[in-house]
XYZ file of C-alpha atoms in Angstrom:
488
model
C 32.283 -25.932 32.445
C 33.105 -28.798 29.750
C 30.246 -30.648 28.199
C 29.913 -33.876 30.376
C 31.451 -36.299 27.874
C 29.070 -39.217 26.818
C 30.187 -42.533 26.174
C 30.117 -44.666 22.951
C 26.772 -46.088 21.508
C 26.471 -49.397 19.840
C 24.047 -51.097 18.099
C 23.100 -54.329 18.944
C 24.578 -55.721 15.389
C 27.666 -54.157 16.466
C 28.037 -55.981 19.962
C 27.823 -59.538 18.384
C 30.158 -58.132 15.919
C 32.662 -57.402 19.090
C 31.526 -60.659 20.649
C 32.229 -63.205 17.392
C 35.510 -61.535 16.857
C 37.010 -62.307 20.262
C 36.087 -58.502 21.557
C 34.786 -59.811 24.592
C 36.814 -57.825 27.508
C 34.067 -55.052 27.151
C 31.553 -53.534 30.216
C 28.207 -54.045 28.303
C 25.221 -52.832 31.113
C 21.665 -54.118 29.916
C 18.986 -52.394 31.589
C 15.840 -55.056 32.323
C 12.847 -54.388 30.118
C 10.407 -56.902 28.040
C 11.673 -59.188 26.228
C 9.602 -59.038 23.358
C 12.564 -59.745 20.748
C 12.662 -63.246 22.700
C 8.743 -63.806 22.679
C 8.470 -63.288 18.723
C 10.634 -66.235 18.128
C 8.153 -68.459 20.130
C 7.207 -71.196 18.222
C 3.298 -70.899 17.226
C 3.145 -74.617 16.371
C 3.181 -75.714 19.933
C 6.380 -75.993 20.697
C 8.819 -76.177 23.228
C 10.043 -72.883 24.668
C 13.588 -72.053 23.425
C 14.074 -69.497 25.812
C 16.903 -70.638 28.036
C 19.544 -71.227 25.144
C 22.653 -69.567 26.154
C 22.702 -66.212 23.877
C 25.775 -64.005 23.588
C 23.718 -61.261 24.235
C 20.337 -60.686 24.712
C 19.468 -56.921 24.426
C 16.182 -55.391 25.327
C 16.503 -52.557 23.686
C 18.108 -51.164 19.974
C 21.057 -49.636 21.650
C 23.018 -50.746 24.616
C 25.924 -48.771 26.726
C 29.499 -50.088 26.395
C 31.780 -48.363 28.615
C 34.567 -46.436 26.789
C 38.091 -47.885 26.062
C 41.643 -46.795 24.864
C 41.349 -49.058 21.892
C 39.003 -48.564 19.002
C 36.805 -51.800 17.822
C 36.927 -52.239 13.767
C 33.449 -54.294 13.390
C 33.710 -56.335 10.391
C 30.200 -56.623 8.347
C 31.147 -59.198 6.060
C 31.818 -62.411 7.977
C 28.276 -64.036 7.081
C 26.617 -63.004 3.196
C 22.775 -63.281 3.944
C 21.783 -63.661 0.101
C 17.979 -63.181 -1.019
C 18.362 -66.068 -3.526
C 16.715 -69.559 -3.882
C 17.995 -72.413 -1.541
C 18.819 -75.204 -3.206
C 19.137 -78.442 -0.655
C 21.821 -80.623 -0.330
C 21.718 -84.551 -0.963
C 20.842 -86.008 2.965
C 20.410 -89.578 2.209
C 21.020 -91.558 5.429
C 24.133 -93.587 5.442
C 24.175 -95.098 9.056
C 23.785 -98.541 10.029
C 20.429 -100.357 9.023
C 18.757 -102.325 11.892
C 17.911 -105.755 10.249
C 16.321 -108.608 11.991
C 19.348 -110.991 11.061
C 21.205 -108.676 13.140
C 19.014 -109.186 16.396
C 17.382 -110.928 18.894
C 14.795 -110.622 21.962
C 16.608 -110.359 25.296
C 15.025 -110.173 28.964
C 14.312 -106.873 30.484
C 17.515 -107.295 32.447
C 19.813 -107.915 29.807
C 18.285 -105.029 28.122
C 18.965 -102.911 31.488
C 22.662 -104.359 31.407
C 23.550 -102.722 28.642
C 22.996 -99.059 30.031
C 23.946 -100.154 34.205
C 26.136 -102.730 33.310
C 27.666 -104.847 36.097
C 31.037 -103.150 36.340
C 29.193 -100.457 37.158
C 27.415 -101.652 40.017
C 30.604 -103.231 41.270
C 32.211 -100.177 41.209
C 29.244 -98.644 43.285
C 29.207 -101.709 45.965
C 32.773 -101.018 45.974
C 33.032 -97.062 46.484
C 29.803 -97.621 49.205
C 31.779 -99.564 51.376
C 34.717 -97.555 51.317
C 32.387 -94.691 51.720
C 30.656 -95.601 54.876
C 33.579 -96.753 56.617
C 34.687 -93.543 55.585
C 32.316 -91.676 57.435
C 30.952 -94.035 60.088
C 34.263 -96.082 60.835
C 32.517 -99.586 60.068
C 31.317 -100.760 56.417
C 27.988 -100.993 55.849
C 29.243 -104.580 53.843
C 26.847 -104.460 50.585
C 27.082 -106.750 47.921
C 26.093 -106.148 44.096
C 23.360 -108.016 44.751
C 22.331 -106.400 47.497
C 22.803 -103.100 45.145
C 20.786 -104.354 42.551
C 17.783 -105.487 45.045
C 17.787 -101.733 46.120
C 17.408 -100.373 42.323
C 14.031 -103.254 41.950
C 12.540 -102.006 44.759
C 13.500 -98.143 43.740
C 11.576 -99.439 40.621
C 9.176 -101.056 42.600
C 8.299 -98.143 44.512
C 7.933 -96.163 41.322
C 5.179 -98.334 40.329
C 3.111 -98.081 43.431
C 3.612 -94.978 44.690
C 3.540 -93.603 48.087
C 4.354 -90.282 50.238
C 7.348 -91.865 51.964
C 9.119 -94.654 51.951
C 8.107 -95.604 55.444
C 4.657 -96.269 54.351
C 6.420 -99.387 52.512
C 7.100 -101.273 55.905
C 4.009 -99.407 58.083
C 1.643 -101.546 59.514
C -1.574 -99.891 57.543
C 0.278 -99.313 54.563
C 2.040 -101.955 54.264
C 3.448 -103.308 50.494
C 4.794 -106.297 50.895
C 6.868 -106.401 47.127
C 9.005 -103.973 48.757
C 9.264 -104.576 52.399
C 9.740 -108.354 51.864
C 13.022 -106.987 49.968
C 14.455 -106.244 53.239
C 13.915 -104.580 56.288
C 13.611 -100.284 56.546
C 16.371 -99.521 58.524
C 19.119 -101.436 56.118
C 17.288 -99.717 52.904
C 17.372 -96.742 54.425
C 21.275 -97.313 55.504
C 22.313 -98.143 52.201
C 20.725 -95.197 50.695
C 22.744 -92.772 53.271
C 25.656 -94.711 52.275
C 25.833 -94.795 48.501
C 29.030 -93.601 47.086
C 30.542 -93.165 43.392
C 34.265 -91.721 43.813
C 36.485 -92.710 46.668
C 37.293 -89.467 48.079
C 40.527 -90.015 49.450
C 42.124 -90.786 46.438
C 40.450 -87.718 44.052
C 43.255 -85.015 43.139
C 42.666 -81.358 43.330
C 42.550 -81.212 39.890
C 39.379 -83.507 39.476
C 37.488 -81.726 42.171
C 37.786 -78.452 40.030
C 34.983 -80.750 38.383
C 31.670 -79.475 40.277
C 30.522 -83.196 39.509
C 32.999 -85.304 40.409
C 31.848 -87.199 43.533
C 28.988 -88.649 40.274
C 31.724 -88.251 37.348
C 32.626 -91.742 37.034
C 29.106 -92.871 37.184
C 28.014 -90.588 34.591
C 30.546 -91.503 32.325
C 29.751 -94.718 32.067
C 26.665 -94.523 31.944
C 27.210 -91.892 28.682
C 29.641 -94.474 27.211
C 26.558 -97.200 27.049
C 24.585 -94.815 25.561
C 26.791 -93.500 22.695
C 27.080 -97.369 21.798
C 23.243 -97.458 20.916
C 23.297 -97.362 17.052
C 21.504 -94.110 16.854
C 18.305 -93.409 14.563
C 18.759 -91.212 11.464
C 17.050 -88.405 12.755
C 17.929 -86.696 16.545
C 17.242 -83.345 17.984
C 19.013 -81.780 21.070
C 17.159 -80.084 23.905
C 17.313 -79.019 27.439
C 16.106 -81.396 30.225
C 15.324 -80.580 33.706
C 15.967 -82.700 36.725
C 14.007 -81.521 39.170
C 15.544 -80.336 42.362
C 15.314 -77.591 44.968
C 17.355 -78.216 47.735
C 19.950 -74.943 48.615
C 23.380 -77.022 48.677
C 24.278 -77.075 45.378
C 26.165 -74.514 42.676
C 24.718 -75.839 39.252
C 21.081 -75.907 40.201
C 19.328 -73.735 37.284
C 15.919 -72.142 36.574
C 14.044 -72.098 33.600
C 10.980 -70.544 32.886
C 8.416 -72.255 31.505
C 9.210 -75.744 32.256
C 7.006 -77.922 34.084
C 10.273 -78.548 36.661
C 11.587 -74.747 36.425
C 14.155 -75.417 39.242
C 16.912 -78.460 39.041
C 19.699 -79.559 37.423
C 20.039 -78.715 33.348
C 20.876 -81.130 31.388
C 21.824 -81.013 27.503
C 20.134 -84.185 25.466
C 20.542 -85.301 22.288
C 17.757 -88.229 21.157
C 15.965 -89.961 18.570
C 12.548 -88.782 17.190
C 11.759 -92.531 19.931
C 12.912 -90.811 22.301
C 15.519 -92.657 23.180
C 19.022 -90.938 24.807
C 22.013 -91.014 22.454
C 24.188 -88.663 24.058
C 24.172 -86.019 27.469
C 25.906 -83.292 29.223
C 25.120 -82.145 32.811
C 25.154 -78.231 32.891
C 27.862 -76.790 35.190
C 27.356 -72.943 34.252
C 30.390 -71.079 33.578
C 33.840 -72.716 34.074
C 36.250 -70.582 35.998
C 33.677 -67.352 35.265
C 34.674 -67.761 31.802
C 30.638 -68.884 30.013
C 31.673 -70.010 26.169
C 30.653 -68.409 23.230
C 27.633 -69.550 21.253
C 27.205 -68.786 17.404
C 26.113 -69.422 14.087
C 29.723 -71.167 13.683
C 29.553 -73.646 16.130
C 26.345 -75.166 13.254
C 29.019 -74.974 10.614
C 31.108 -77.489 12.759
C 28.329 -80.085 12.345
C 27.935 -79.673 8.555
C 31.187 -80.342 7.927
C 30.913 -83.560 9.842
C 28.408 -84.582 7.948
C 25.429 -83.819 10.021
C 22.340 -81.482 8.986
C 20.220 -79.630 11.242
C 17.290 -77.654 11.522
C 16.161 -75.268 14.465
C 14.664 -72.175 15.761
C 17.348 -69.320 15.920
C 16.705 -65.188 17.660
C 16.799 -62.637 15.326
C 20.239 -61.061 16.850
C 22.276 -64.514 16.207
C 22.242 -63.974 12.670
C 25.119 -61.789 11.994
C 23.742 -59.600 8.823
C 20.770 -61.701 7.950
C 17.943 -58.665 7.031
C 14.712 -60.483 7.193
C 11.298 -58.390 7.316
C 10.141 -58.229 10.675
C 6.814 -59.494 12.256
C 4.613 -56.162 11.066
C 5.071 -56.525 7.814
C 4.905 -59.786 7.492
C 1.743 -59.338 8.860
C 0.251 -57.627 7.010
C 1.147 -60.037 4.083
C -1.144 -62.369 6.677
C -0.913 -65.467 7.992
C 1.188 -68.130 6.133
C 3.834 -64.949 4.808
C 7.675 -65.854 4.667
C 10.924 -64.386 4.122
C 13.867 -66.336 3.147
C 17.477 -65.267 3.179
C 20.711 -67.978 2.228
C 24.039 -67.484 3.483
C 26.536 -67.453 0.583
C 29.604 -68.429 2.345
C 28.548 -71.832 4.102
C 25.139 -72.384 2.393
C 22.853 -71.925 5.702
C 18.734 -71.277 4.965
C 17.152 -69.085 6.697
C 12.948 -68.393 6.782
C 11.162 -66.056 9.534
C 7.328 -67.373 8.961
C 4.246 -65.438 10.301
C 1.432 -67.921 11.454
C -0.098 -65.910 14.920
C 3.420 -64.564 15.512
C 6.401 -65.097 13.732
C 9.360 -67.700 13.797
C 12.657 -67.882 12.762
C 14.635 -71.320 11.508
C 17.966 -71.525 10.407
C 18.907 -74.941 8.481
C 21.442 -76.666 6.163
C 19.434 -79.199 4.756
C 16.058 -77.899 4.391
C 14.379 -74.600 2.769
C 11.157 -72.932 2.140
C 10.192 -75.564 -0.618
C 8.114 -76.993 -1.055
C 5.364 -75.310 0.683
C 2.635 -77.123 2.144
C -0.852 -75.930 3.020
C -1.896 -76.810 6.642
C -5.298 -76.312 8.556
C -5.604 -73.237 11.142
C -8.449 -71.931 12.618
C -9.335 -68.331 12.198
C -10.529 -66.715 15.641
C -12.527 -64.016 13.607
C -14.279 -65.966 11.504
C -14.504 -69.250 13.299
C -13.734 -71.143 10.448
C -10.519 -73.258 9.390
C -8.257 -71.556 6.825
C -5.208 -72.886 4.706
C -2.480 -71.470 5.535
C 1.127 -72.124 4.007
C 3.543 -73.385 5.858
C 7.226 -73.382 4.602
C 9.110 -77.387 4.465
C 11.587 -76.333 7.129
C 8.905 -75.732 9.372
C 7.172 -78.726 9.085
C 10.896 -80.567 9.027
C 11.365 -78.986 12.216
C 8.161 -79.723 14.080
C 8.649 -83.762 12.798
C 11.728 -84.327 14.203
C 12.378 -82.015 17.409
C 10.463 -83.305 19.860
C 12.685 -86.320 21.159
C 13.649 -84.771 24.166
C 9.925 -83.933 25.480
C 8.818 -87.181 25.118
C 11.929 -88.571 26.648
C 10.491 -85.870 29.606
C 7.235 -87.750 29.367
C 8.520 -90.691 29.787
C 10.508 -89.697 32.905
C 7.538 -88.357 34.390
C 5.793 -91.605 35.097
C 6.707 -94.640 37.100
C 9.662 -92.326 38.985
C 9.509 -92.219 43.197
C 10.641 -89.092 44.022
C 13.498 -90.521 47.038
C 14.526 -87.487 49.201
C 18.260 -86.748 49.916
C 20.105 -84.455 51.608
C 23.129 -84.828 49.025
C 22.093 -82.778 45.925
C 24.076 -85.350 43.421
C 21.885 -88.026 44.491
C 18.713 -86.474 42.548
C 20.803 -86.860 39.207
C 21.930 -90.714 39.897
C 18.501 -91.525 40.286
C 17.504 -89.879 37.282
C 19.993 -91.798 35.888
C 18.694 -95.279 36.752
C 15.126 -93.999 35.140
C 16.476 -92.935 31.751
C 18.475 -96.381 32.035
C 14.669 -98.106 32.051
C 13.368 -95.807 29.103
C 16.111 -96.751 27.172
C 16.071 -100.076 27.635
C 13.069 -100.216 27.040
C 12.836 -98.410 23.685
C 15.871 -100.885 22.671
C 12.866 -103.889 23.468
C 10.170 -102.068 21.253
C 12.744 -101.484 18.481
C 13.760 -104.968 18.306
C 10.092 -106.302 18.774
C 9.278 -103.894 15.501
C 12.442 -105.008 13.456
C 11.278 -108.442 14.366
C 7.918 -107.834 13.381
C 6.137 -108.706 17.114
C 2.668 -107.411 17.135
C 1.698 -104.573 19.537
C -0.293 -106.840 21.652
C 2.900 -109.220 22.547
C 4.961 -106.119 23.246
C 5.159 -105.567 27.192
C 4.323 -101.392 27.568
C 6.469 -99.769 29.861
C 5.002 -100.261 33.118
C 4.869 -104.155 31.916
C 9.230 -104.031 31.667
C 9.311 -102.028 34.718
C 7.790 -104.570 36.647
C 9.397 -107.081 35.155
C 12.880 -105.833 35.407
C 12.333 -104.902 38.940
C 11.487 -108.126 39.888
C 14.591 -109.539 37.825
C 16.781 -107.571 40.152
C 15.220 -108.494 43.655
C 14.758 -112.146 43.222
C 18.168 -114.147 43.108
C 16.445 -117.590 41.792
C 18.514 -118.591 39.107
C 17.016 -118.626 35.607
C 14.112 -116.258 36.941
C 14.015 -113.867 34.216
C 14.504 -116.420 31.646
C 11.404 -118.365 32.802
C 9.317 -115.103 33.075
C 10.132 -114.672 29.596
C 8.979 -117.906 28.394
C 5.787 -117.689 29.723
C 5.100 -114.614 27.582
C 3.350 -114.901 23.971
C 6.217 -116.747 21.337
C 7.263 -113.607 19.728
C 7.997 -115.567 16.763
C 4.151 -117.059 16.627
């Protein structure tokens, strides 16, 4: 009897190898098993967890099983030159627009809102929610803009003074009247069933392939008044969660480790402020086809001009031999390696501090190296330890996105729905507030308003909230002018 044949054996260098070269019709099988490769790139400075980040592969073990094919794979080992060499770093002097206070001037908490909800916007809404309910229900529920911008202040409202329903607003023994003055229950609670985005009768086949379409034209207008925000010098791009657990609904993702693990994913890019420049909505793989992620897509933003700096696995770095956590260990605490790709003049250090890290940048290297404070659980003492500039780089400027989540966290009522898209407009109208808002506190700093005249954000909540559910003309003008002169 034959010898039962056995089939091919890869590393797990090769497999990228296959992946980055457009190899990507074969069978890989990955039994499940720790995932201690993915733990040792935990930051040990506290931050976020990096986890989620779609890799191209993400073996468990040294070898995985490819099932055979007619065709043999030529793996190319040259593609990336990880050098052992010094990094020398590139000139990053910020050329974007300076904010001057020539250039501005203190608006009301509305105007500030109008530039992220604008009013086209929530014409188009009033619009789409009448068509929608007649629709569906064969008479209109007849909303105006107004009406629609009431409903957002007392959203707001509610926010502020939070309750386990929103019948409690109008109940006799809960009663608060800011809200159930607004109008009565039962037409809040009708236009809230009825709120539409899209009129559905006139949305092609083609446009529904979009899993997000019945919110698409919301969301990208909303994205259009945030990429006019002149953006900071310094951003960072994370995941965000919007929290959601309802069963209806094909793009709802987990991730472990997040304070919200199940919801809707959401791609960010912000300033250090935390304020949102830029956003994607995660729809999972299009048409089963998931897109490649590699070192190359980096390369695309240094040759627009834009520098990064960020964690990076060990198997995403095509040829880059760095010592691994034992032996940098036993170097102790404050050890780095450093390796420089020849070809497109990439840095990258794997530092041991409790467990060790891995950073990949274009603009910053290991020097100069700066000695931090860590306490030593053996001796219960403090220690020096060094710390490598990218490190320190990175932990300055990548935390936009968590305290944009921060921010989100407070002042939002959590309205139930039994359509899933609803969760994300909502979300929506709160990251409309923290940005306006941010916009206020930049322009009260460029205009040199002390801290004590500069409402906080519950303070603009309020105020905005109460801009959109009173229609006395001038009101938000003469709320203003009753606060402290900024200019005294």
């Amino acid at each position: 009897m034959p010898p039962a044949r056995r089939e091919p054996r890869y590393t797990v260098q090769d497999v990228i190898d296959l992946v980055q070269n457009g190899e990507s019709e074969v069978e890989i099988e990955i039994s499940d098993t720790d995932e201690s490769d993915e733990d040792s790139n935990e930051d040990v400075c506290k931050e976020v967890d990096k986890e989620n980040q779609p890799p191209m592969v993400c073996p468990a073990d040294n070898y995985v099983d490819i099932e055979p094919k007619t065709r043999k794979h030529t793996m190319p080992r040259d593609r990336y030159r990880w050098l052992k060499k010094d990094f020398i770093s590139p000139n990053t002097d910020f050329s974007g627009l300076d904010i001057t206070a020539d250039d501005i001037s203190l608006h009301t908490p509305l105007e500030y809102f109008q530039k992220f909800v604008s009013e086209d916007m929530i014409e188009a809404l009033t619009q789409n929610t009448n068509e929608y309910s007649f629709q569906v229900h064969g008479t209109s529920v007849n909303t105006t803009a107004k009406e629609i911008e009431k409903m957002l202040g007392m959203y707001l409202k509610m926010g502020l003074v939070q309750m386990a329903g929103t019948r409690m607003y109008w109940e006799t023994e809960t009663r608060y009247s800011p809200v159930a003055d607004v109008m009565p229950r039962n037409r809040f609670r009708s236009l809230l069933t009825s709120l539409h985005f899209v009129n559905n009768m006139t949305v092609s086949e083609t446009e529904k392939k979009d899993k997000l379409w019945k919110l698409r034209l919301w969301l990208d207008s909303f994205r259009e008044k945030c990429l006019q925000v002149v953006p900071e010098e310094h951003n960072s791009v994370d995941e965000m969660m919007i929290p959601f657990k309802g069963k209806f609904s094909s793009i709802k993702q987990y991730m472990r480790g997040k304070p919200n693990p199940w919801g809707f994913k959401v791609w960010v890019r912000t300033g250090i402020s935390g304020m949102m420049c830029d956003f994607d909505v995660y729809q999972g793989s299009v048409n089963g086809i998931r897109a490649k992620s590699e070192l190359g897509l980096s390369v695309k933003l240094l040759d627009r001009g834009i520098h990064y700096v960020g964690t990076a696995r060990q198997v995403r770095l095509p040829n880059c031999n760095l010592e691994d956590e034992k032996s940098l260990k036993k170097k102790g605490r404050g050890s780095y390696d450093v390796r420089v790709e020849g070809n497109h003049k990439i840095c990258a250090v794997k530092w041991y501090d409790s467990r060790a890290v891995t950073l990949v940048s274009s603009f910053a290297g290991p020097e100069p190296v700066q000695k931090i404070q860590r306490w030593d659980k053996a001796n219960k003492t403090f220690i020096e330890v060094e710390r490598p500039y990218i490190v320190g780089a990175y932990n300055k400027y990548m935390g936009g996105v968590d305290l944009l989540d921060s921010f989100t966290a407070k002042y939002k009522f959590p309205i139930k729905s039994r359509r899933w898209y609803m969760y994300i407009f909502w979300h929506t109208i709160i990251l409309a507030v923290i940005n306006a808002w941010l916009l206020y506190k930049r322009d009260c700093k460029a205009l040199k308003v002390s801290s004590k005249e500069t409402m906080n954000r519950r303070q603009f909540q309020a105020q905005l909230a109460s801009s959109l559910i009173l229609t006395v003309p001038g009101f938000a003008a003469f709320q203003w002018d009753n606060r402290p002169n900024p200019s005294s």
